[in-house]
Coordinates of C-alpha atoms and ligand atoms in Angstrom, one line a residue:
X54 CA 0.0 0.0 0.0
X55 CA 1.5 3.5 -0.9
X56 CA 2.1 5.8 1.5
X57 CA 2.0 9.7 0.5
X58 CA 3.0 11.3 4.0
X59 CA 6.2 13.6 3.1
X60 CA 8.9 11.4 5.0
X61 CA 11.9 10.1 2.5
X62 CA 12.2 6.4 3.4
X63 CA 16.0 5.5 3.3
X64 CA 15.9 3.1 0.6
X65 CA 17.9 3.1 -2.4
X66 CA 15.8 2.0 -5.5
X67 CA 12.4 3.7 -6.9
X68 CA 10.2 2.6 -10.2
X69 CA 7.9 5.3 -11.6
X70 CA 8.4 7.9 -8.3
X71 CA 7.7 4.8 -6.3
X72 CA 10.1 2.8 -3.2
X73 CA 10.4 -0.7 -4.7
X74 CA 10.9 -1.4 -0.7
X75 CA 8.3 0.2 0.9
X76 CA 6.4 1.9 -1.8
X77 CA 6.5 5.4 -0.4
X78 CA 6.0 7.7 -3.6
X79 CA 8.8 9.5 -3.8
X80 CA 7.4 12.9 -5.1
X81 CA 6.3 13.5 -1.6
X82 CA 10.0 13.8 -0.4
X83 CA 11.6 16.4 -3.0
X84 CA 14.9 16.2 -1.8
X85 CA 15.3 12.4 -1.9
X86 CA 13.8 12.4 -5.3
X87 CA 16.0 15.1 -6.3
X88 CA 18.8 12.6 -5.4
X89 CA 17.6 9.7 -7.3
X90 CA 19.6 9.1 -10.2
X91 CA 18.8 6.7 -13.3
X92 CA 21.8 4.3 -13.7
X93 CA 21.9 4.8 -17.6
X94 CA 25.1 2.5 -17.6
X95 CA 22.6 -0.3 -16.1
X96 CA 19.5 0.8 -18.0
X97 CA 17.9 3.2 -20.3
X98 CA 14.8 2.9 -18.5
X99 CA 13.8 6.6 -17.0
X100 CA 11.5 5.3 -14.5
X101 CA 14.2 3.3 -12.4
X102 CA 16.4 5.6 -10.2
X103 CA 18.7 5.1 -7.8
X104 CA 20.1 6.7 -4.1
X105 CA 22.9 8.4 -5.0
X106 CA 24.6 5.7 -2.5
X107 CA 24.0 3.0 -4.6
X108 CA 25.0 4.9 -7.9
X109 CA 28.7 5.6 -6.6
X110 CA 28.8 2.0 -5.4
X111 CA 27.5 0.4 -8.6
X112 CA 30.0 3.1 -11.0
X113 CA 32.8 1.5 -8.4
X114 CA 31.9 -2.0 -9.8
X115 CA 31.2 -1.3 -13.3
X116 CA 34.6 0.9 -13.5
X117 CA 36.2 -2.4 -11.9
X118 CA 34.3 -4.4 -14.4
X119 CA 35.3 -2.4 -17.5
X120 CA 39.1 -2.1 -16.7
X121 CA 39.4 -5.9 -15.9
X122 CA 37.6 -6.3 -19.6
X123 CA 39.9 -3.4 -20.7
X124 CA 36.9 -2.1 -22.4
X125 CA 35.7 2.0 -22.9
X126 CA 33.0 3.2 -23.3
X127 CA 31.9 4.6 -27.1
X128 CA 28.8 7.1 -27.2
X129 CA 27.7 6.7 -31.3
X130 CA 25.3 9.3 -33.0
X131 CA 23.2 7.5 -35.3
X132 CA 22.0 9.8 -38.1
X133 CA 24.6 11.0 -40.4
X134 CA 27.3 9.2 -38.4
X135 CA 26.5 5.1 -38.6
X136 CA 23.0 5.7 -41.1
X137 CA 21.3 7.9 -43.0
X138 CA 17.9 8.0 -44.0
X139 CA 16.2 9.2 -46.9
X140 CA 13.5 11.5 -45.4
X141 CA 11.4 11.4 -48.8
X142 CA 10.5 8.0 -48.0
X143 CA 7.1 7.2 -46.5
X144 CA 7.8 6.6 -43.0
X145 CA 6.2 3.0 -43.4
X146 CA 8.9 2.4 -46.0
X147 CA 11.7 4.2 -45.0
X148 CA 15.0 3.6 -46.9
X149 CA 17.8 3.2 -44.4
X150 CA 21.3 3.3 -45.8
X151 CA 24.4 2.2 -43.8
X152 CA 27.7 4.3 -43.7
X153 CA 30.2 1.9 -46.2
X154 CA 32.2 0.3 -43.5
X155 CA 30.2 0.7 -40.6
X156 CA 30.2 -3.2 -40.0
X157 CA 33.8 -3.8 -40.3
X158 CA 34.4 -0.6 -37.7
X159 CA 31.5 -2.0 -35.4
X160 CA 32.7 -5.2 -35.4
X161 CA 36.4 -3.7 -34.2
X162 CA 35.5 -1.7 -32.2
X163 CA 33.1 -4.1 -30.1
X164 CA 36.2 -5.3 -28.6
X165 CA 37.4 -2.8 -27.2
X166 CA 34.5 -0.8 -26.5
X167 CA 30.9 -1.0 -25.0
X168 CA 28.9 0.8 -27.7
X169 CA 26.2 2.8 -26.7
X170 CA 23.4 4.9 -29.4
X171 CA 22.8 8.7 -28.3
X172 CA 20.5 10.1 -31.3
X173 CA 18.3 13.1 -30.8
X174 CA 15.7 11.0 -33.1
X175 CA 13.1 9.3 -31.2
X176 CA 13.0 5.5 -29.8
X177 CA 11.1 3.9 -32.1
X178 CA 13.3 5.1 -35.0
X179 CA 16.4 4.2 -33.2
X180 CA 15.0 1.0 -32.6
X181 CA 14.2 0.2 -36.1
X182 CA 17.4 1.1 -37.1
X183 CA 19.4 -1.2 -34.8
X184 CA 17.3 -3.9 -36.4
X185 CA 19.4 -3.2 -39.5
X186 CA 22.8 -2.3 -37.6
X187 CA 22.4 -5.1 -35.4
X188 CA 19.7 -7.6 -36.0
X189 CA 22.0 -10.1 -33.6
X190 CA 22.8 -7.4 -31.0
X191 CA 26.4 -8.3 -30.8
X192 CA 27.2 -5.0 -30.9
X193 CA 24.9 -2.5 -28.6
X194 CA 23.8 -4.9 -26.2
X195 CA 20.8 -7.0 -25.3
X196 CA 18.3 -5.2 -25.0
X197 CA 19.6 -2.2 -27.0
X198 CA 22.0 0.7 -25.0
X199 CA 19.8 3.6 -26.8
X200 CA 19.6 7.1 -25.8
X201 CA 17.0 8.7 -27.5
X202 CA 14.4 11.9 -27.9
X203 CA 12.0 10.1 -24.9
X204 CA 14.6 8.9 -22.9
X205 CA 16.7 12.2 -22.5
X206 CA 16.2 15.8 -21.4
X207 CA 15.8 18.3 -24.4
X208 CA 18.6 20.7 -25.1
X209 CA 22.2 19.7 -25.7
X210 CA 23.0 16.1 -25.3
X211 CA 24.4 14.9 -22.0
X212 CA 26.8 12.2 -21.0
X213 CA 25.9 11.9 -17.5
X214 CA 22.3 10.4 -19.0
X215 CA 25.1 7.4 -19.3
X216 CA 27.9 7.8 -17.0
X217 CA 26.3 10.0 -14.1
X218 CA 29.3 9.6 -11.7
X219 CA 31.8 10.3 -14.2
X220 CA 31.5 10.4 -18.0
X221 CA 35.3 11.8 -19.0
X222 CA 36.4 8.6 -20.1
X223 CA 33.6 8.5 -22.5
X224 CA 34.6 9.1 -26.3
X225 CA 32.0 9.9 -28.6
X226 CA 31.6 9.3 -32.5
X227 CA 29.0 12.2 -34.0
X228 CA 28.9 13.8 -37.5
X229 CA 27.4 16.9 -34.8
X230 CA 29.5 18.9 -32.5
X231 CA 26.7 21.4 -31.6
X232 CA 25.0 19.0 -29.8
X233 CA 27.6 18.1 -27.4
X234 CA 28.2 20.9 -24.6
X235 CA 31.8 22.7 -25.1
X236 CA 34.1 21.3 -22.8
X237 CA 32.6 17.7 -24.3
X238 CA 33.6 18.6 -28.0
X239 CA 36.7 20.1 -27.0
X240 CA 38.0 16.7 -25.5
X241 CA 35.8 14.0 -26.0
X242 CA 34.5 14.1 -29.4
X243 CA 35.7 12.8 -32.6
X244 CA 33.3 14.3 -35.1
X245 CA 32.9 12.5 -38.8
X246 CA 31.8 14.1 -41.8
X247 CA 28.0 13.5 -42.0
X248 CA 27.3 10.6 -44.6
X249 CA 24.8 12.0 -47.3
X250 CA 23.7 9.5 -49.6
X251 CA 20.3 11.1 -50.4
X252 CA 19.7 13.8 -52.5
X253 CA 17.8 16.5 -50.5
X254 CA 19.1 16.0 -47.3
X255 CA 18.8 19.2 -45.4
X256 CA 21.6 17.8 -43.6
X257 CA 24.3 19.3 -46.2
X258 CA 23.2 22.8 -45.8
X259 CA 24.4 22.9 -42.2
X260 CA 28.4 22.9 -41.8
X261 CA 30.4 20.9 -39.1
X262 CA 29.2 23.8 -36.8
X263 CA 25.9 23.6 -37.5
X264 CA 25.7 26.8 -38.8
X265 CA 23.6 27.3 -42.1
X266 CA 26.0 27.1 -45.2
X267 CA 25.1 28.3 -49.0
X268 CA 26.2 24.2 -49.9
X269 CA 23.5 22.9 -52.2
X270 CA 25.2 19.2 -52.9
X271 CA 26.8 16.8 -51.1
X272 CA 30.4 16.3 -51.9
X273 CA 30.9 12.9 -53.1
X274 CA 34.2 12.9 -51.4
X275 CA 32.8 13.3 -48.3
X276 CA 30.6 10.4 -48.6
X277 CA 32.6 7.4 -46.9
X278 CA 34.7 7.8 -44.2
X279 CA 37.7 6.4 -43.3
X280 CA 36.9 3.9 -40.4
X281 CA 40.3 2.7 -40.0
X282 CA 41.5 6.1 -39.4
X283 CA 38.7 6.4 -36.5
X284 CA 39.2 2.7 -35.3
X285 CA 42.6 3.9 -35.2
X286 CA 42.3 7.0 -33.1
X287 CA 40.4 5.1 -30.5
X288 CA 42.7 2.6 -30.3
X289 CA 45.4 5.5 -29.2
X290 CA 42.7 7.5 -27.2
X291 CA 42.2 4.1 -25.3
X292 CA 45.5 3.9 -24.3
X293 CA 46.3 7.3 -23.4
X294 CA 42.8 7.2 -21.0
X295 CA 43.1 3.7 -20.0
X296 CA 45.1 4.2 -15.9
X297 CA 45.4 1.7 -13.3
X298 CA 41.5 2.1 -12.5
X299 CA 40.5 2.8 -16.5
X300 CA 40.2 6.3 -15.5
X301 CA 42.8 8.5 -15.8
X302 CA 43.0 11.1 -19.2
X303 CA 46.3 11.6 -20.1
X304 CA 45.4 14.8 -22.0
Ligands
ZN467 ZN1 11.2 3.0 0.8

C-alpha cells in the first residue's frame, strides 16, 4: 500500500516515483527524489532511479568491471554518423542506408568498447534502425543501450544520461559537435563528416558547426569515411585514457 506522508524512506531504488521497498511515492519527499539518479550505464529505462549511494557503489563495480575487460566506453550518434535516412520515404517504407564500412568498424570496435546509441531522433526510429545495424545485437547490447528523444532531457546532449558519476572517459563518435556541450567537444568528441547518400538532405546545408551554409550538394568525397582512421584514433585515445582504474586522461 503507498504511503504519501512527506517522509523520504531511506531506501535506495524507486520505479515510476515509487520505493520498490516500501512503496512510499517519492514525489512526496523532494529532496530524496531530487537525489535519485537513473543508472543509464545499467538501463535506459527513465522510470528506475537510484540513491545516490548505490550509484557511486555500482559506477565502483562497473569501473572495476570495464578495466578488468579493458573495455571503454563509445557514445555513437546515429543519423549521419552510422545511417542515414532518406527522409522522402514514406515513414512505413523508410529507406535506411548504412555508412560503407560501418560493420567492419562496429565489429572492431566491439572489442574494445561497450557501444552505446545517443541520437536526438526518437526511440522507435532508433529502434528500427538497430534492427538493420544489429539484428544479432552483438554489438549495442541486449536489450539495445539507446539514448534517444523520450529517454533524455531536451537541449544539448548529455553524457551523465550514461555515465552519471563520471562520464570523462567516455569518447564519442558524431557527425554533430553542436549538440555536445563545449568542454565535451573540446575533449571527448571525434566528429565524422555527415554521410549523405540522399539527395535532398537538409543535412548538407548545415556545416560541421551547424551553422547554415550556401552548400546545395553533397560532396561525393565526403561520402565514406575512413573507419580505419577512427578505429585507429580510438585505439590511441584508449591507451592514453586507459590508468590503473580505467580512469585517468592523459590529455
Ligand atoms: Zn522506501
Amino acid at each position: 500500500m503507498a504511503e504519501s506522508d512527506g517522509d523520504a524512506c531511506a531506501h535506495d531504488v524507486t520505479f515510476a516515483g515509487m520505493c520498490v521497498q516500501c512503496h512510499r511515492i517519492v514525489s512526496t519527499a523532494p529532496d530524496k527524489a531530487k537525489a535519485m539518479q537513473r543508472p543509464g550505464f545499467l538501463t535506459t529505462a527513465v522510470d528506475l532511479q537510484v540513491s545516490a549511494s548505490l550509484l557511486s557503489s555500482l559506477d565502483a563495480d562497473e569501473q572495476v568491471r570495464r578495466a578488468s575487460e579493458r573495455k571503454l566506453v563509445l557514445v555513437m550518434d546515429l543519423d549521419h554518423t552510422l545511417v542515414t535516412a532518406d527522409m522522402r520515404s514514406m515513414p512505413s517504407k523508410m529507406k535506411i542506408r548504412k555508412r560503407p564500412g560501418v560493420d567492419d568498424f562496429l565489429q572492431v570496435t566491439r572489442d574494445t568498447c561497450e557501444i552505446y546509441v545517443y541520437t536526438q531522433a526518437t526511440g522507435a526510429y532508433a529502434q528500427k534502425v538497430l534492427e538493420i545495424l544489429d539484428p544479432d545485437r552483438r554489438y549495442f547490447g541486449d536489450p539495445p543501450r539507446i539514448f534517444h528523444r523520450e529517454n533524455t532531457p531536451q537541449g544539448f546532449k548529455d553524457l551523465s544520461q550514461i555515465l552519471p558519476k563520471d562520464a570523462t572517459s567516455a569518447l564519442i563518435v558524431d557527425d554533430r559537435e553542436e549538440v555536445w556541450p563545449v568542454v565535451v567537444r573540446q575533449s571527448q568528441l571525434l566528429k565524422v563528416v555527415p554521410y549523405l547518400p540522399f539527395e535532398g538532405d537538409t543535412r548538407q546545408h548545415l556545416d560541421f558547426e551547424g551553422k547554415l551554409t550556401g552548400a546545395t550538394a553533397a560532396d561525393p568525397s565526403t561520402a565514406s569515411f575512413p573507419w580505419s582512421q577512427s578505429a585507429g584514433r580510438l585505439t590511441q585515445l584508449s591507451a592514453s585514457r586507459t590508468g590503473p582504474c580505467g580512469r585517468e586522461i592523459s590529455n
